[in-house]
Coordinates of C-alpha atoms and ligand atoms in Angstrom, one line a residue:
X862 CA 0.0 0.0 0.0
X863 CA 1.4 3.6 -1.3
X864 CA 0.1 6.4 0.7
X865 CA 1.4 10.4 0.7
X866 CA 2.4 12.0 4.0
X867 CA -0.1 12.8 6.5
X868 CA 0.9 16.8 5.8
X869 CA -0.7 18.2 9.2
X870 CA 0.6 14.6 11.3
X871 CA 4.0 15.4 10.2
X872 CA 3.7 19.2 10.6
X873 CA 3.1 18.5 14.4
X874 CA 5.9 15.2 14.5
X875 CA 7.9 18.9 13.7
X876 CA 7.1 21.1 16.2
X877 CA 4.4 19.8 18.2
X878 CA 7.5 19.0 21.2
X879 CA 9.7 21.7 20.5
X880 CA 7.3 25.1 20.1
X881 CA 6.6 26.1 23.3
X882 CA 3.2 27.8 22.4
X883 CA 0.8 25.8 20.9
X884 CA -1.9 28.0 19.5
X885 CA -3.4 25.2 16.5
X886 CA -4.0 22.2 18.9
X887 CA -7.7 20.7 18.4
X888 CA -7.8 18.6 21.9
X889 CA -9.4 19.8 24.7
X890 CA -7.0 20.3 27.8
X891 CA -5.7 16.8 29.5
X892 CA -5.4 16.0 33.1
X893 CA -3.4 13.6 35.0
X894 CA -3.7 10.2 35.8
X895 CA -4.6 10.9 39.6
X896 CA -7.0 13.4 38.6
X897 CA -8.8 10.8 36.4
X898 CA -8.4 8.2 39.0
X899 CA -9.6 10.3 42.0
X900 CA -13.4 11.2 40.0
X901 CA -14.2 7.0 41.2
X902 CA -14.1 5.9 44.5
X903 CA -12.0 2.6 44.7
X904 CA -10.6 3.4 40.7
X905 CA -7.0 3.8 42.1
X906 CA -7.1 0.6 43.6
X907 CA -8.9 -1.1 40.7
X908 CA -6.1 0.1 38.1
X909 CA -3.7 -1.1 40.0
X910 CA -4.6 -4.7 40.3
X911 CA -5.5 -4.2 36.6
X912 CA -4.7 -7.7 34.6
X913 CA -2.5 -7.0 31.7
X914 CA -2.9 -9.8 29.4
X915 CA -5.0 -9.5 25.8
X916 CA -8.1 -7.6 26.2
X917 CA -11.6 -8.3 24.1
X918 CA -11.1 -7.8 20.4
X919 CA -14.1 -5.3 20.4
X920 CA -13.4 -3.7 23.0
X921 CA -14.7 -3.9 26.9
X922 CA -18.0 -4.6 27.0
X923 CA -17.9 -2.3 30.2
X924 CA -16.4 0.2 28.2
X925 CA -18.6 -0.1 25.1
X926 CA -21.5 0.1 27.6
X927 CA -20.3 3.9 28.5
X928 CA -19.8 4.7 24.6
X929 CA -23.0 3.1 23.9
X930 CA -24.7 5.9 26.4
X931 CA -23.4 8.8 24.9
X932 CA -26.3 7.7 21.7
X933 CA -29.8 7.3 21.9
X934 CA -30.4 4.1 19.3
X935 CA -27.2 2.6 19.9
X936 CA -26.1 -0.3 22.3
X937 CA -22.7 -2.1 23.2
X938 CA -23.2 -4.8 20.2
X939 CA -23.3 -1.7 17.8
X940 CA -20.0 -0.2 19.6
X941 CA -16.4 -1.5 18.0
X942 CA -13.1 0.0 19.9
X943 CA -10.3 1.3 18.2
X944 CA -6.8 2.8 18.7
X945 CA -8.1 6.2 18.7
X946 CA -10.3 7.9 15.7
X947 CA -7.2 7.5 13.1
X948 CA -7.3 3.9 13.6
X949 CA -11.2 3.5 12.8
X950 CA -10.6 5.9 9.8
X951 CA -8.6 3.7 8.3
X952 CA -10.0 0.6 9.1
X953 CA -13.6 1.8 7.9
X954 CA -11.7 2.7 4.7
X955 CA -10.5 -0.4 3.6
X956 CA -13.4 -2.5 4.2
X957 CA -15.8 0.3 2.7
X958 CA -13.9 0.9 -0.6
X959 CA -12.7 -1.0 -3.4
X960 CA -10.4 0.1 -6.4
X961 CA -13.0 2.0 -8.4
X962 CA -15.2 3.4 -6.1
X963 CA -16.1 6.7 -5.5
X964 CA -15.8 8.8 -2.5
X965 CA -17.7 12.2 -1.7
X966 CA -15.8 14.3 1.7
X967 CA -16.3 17.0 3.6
X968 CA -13.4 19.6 2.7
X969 CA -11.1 20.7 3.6
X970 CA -10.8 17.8 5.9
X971 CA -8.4 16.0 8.0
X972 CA -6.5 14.6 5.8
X973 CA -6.6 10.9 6.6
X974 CA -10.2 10.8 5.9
X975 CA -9.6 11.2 2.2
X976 CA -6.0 9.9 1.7
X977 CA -6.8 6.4 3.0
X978 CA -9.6 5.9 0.6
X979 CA -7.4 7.5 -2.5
X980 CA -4.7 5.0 -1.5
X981 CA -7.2 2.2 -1.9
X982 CA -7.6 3.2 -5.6
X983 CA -11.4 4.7 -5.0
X984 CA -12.1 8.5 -6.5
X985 CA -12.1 11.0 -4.2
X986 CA -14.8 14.1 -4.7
X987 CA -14.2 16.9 -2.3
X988 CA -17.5 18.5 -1.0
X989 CA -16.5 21.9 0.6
X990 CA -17.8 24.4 2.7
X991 CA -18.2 27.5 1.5
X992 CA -15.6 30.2 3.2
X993 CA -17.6 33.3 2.0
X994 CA -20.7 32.0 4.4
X995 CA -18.5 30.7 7.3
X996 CA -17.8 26.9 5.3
X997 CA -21.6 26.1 5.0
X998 CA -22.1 23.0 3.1
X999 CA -25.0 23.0 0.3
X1000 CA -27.1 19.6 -0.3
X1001 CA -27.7 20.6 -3.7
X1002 CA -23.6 20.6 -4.6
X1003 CA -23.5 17.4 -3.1
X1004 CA -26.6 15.8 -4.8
X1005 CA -24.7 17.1 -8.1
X1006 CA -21.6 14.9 -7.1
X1007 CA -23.2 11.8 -6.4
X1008 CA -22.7 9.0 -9.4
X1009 CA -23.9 5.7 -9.0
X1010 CA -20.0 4.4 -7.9
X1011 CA -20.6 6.0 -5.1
X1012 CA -20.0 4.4 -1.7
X1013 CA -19.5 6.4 0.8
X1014 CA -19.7 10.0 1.6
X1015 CA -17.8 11.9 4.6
X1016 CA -19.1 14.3 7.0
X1017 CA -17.0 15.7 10.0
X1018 CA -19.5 18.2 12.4
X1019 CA -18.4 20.0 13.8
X1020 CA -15.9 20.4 11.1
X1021 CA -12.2 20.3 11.7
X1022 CA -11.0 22.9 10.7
X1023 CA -13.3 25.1 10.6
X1024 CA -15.8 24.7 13.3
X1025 CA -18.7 24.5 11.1
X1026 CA -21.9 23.3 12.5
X1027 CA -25.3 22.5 10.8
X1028 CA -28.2 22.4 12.2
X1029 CA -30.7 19.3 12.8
X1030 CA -32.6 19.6 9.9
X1031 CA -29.4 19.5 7.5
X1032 CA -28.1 16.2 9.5
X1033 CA -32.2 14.3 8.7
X1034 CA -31.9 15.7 5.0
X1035 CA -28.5 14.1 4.6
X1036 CA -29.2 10.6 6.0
X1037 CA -32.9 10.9 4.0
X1038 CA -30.1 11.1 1.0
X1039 CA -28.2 8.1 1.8
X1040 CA -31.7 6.6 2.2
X1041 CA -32.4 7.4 -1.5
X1042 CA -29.2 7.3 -3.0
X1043 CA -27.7 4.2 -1.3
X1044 CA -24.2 5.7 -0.1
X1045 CA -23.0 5.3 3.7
X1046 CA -22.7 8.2 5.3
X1047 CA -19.1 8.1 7.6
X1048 CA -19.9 10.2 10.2
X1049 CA -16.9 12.3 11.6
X1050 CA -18.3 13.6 15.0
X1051 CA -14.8 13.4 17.4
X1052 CA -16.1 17.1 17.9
X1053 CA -19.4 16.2 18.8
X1054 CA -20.1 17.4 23.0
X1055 CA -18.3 20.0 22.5
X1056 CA -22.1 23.0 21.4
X1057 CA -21.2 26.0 23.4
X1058 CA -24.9 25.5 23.7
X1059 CA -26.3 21.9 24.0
X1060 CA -29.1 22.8 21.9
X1061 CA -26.9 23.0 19.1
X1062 CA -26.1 18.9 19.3
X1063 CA -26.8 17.3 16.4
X1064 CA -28.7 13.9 16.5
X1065 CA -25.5 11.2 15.6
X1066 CA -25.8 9.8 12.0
X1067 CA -25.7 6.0 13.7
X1068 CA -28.5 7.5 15.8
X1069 CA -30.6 8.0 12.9
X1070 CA -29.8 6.1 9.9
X1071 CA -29.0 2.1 10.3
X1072 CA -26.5 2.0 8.0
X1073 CA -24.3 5.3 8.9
X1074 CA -21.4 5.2 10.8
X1075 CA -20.8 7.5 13.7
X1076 CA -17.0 8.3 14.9
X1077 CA -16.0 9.1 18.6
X1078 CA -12.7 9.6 20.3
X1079 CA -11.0 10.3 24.0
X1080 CA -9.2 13.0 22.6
X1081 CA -11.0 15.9 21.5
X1082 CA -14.1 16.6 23.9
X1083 CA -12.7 14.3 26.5
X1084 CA -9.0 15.7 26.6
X1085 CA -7.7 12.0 26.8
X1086 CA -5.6 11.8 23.6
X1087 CA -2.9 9.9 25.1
X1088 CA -5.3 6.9 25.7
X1089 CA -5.6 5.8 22.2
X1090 CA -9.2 5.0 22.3
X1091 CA -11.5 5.5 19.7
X1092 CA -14.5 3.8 18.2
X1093 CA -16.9 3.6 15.9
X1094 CA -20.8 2.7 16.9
X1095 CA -23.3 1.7 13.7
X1096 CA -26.3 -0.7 13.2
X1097 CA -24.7 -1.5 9.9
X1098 CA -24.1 -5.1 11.3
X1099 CA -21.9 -6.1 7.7
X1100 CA -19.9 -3.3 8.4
X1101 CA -19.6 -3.6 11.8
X1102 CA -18.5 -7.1 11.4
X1103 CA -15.8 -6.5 8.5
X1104 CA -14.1 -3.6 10.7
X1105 CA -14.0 -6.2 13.5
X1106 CA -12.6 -8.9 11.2
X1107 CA -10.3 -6.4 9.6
X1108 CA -8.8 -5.1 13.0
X1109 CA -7.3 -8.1 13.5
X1110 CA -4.9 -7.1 11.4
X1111 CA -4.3 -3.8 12.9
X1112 CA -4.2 -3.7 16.5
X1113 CA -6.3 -7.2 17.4
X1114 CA -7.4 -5.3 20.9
X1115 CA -6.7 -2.3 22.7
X1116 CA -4.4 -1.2 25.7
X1117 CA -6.1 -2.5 28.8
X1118 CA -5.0 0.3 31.3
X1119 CA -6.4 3.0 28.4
X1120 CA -9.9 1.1 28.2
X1121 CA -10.0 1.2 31.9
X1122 CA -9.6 4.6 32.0
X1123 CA -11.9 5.3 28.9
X1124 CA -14.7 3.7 30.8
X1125 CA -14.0 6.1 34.2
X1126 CA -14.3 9.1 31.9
X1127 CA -17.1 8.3 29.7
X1128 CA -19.3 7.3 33.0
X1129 CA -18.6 10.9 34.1
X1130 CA -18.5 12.3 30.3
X1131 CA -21.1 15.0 31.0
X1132 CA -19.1 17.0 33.8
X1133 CA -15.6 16.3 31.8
X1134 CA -17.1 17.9 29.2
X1135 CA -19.0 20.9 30.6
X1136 CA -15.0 21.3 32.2
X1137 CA -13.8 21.7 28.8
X1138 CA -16.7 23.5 27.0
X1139 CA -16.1 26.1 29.9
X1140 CA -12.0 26.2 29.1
X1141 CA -13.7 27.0 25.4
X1142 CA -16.0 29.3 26.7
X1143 CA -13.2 31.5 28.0
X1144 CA -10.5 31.0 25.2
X1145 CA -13.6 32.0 22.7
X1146 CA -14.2 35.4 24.8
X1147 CA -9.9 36.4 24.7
X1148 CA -10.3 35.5 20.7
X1149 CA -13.0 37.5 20.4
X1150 CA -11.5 40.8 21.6
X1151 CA -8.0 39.7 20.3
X1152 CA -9.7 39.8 16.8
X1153 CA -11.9 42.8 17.3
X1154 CA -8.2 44.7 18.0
X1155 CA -6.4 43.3 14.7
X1156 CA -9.8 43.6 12.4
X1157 CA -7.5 44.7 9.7
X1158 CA -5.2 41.7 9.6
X1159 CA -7.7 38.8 10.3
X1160 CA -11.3 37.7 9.6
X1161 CA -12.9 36.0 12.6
X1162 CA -15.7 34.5 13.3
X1163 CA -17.1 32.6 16.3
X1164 CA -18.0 29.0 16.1
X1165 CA -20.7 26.9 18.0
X1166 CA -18.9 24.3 18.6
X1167 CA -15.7 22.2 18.9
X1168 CA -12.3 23.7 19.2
X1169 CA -10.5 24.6 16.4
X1170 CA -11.7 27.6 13.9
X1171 CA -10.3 29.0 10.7
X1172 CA -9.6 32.7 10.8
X1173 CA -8.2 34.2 7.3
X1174 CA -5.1 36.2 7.4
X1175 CA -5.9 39.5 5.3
X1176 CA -2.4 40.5 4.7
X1177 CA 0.5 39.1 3.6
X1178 CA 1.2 34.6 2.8
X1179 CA -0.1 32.3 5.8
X1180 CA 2.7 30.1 5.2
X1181 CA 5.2 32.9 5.6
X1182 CA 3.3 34.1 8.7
X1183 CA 3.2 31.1 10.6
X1184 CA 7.1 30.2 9.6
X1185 CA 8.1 33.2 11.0
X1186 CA 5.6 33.9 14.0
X1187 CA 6.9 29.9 15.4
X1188 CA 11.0 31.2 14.6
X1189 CA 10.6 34.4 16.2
X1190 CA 7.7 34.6 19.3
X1191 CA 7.6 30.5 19.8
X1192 CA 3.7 30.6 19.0
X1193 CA 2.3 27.5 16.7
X1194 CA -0.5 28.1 14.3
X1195 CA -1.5 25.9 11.5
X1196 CA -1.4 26.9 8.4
X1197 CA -4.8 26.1 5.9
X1198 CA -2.3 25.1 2.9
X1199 CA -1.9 22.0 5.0
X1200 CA -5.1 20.7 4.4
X1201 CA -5.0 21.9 0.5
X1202 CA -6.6 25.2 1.3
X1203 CA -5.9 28.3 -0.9
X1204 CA -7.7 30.6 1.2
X1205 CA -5.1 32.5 3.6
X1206 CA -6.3 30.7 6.4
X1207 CA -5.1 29.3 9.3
X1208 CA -6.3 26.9 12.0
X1209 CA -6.1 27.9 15.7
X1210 CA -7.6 25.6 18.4
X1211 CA -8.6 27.0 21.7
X1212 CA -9.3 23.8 23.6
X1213 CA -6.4 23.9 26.3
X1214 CA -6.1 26.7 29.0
X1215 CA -2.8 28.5 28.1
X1216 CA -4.6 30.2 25.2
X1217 CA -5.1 33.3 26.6
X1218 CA -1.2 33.6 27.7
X1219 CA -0.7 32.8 24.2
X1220 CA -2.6 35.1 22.7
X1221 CA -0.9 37.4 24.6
X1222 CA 2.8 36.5 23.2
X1223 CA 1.0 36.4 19.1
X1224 CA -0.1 40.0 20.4
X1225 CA 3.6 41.1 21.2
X1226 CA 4.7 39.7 18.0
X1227 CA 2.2 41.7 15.9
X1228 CA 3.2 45.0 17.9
X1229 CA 7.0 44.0 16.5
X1230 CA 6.6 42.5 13.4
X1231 CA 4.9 43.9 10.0
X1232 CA 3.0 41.3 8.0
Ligands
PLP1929 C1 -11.7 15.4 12.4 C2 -10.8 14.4 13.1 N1 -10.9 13.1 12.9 C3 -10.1 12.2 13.5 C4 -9.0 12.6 14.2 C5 -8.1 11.6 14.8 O1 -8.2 11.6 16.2 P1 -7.2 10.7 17.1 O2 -5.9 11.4 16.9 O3 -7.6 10.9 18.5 O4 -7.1 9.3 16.6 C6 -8.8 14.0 14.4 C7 -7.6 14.5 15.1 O5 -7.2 15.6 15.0 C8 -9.7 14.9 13.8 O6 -9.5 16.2 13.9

């Protein structure tokens, strides 16, 4: 199997250890083991007489229990673990997709969920948001892009990266359309907990369509990247069933001391959360007014949900920009060119707490620098 560099993955193997000020990061803020251990009485205890031999190929059914609750149609059979998101990703890719078939995703998009598909020989379509009305998607461009080859088509709300949320009624039209049209709908939704106001949640595609596929993660609203666990929950049972024969050529089953610690954070998911959605909260109010006071170099606007958004830079080349911003002041942005974007734009992520100490270095810089 050929497949091109992960651009953004090795933009971050680059710097991700060595800039001190990460501005572009799109997890939510970590904690510490004994923080994570200390929200269960007895869980110290527990992890420690943890047994460390080969855990259940699908995950724990424990564990796929507390995944299963986060849905309203979906129980632990429909749950299959994974070494984080990326794992799933590809996974769902290859036993999706043949040589020939074609592929309809979200863009610009993390990049894995179109390169995995183009390395399997399928025709990737991109479907992108439009930046002069904040990246909204329109159901008419897609329904112009759909042939009969194809397969699947890939949704990521809210979007990496540019925070774009649609509502409820946009999220029933699309699986009405896989109803008609026969694709799967891959459901992207790592972002998903993370509405600055829960009414904004979308219903999860596996929720309502039998035959999507819904994506979750540790890393992004639960701030747990380092655990590795992922999943994908669907009622797609031929699916389901070829991603669990297929991971047996991957990872066979995941860590056991990163599903037991899954499990104590998705049975107290809501308050972890509402901890990082008010970290959000915060970083989103500093943006704000650090935007409002550089209106003539950047166009801002505020998302709903997740944490990551995609300002434009009105002066000057992004790339430039964020070479020399990380070389002289330390502060990491990402730039949009990295996910095959030609618009000046550049991701920043606002999920961790030293953002507004941060902002305040990228401030200095400006009041130093021309751009
Ligand atoms: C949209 C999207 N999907 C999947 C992933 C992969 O998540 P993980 O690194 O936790 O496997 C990411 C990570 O940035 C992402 O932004």
């Amino acid at each position: 199997m050929k497949i091109e560099p992960f651009r953004l993955e090795r933009y971050f193997a680059k710097h991700e250890f060595s800039a001190p000020y990460l501005l572009c990061t799109s997890d939510c803020e970590s904690m510490e083991l004994r923080d994570l251990l200390s929200i269960k009485p007895d869980a110290q205890e527990q992890f420690l007489s943890l047994w460390l031999g080969y855990t259940e190929s699908s995950g724990d059914p424990v564990l796929r229990q507390a995944v299963a609750a986060l849905y309203e149609n979906i129980t632990p059979d429909h749950v299959l673990v994974h070494a984080g998101a990326e794992e799933a990703i590809f996974n769902f890719m290859n036993v999706a997709l043949d040589a020939g078939d074609h592929v309809i995703v979200h863009g610009p998009c993390y990049q894995s969920l179109a390169e995995v598909a183009r390395s399997i020989g399928a025709g990737v379509s991109e479907w992108r948001g439009d930046p002069s009305r904040n990246w909204e998607l329109d159901l008419e461009v897609l329904q112009a892009r759909l042939t009969p080859r194809t397969k699947v088509v890939v949704v990521n709300f809210p979007h990496n990266p540019t925070g774009f949320l649609p509502g409820p009624e946009f999220m029933h039209a699309l699986s009405a359309l896989s109803e008609q049209h026969g694709f799967i709908l891959f459901s992207d939704e790592v972002y998903r907990g993370l509405e600055l106001d829960p009414s904004d949640r979308l219903p999860a595609a596996a929720d309502i369509n039998d035959r999507a596929v819904s994506l979750g993660v540790m890393s992004k609203t639960f701030g747990l990247a380092g655990l590795r666990i992922g999943w994908i929950s669907t009622r797609n049972v031929r699916i389901f069933n070829d991603m669990a024969a297929f991971k047996d050529y991957t990872t066979i089953c995941n860590s056991a001391p990163s599903e037991f610690l899954a499990t104590i954070a998705l049975q107290n998911a809501g308050k972890i959360a509402q901890r990082n959605i008010r970290i959000i909260h915060e970083n989103l109010d500093h943006l704000d007014r650090f935007f409002a006071g550089h209106a003539d170099l950047f166009h801002w606007y505020r998302p709903k949900a997740g944490s990551v958004a995609f300002p434009t830079l009105l002066k000057g080349n992004v790339d430039a920009f964020c070479t020399d911003l990380v070389e002289k002041a330390g502060v990491l942005l990402l730039p949009g060119t990295l996910y095959n974007d030609s618009s000046n734009a550049f991701r920043v992520g606002f999920g961790r707490k030293n953002v507004p100490d941060i902002l305040q270095k990228l401030d200095t810089y400006l009041k130093k620098n021309t751009v």
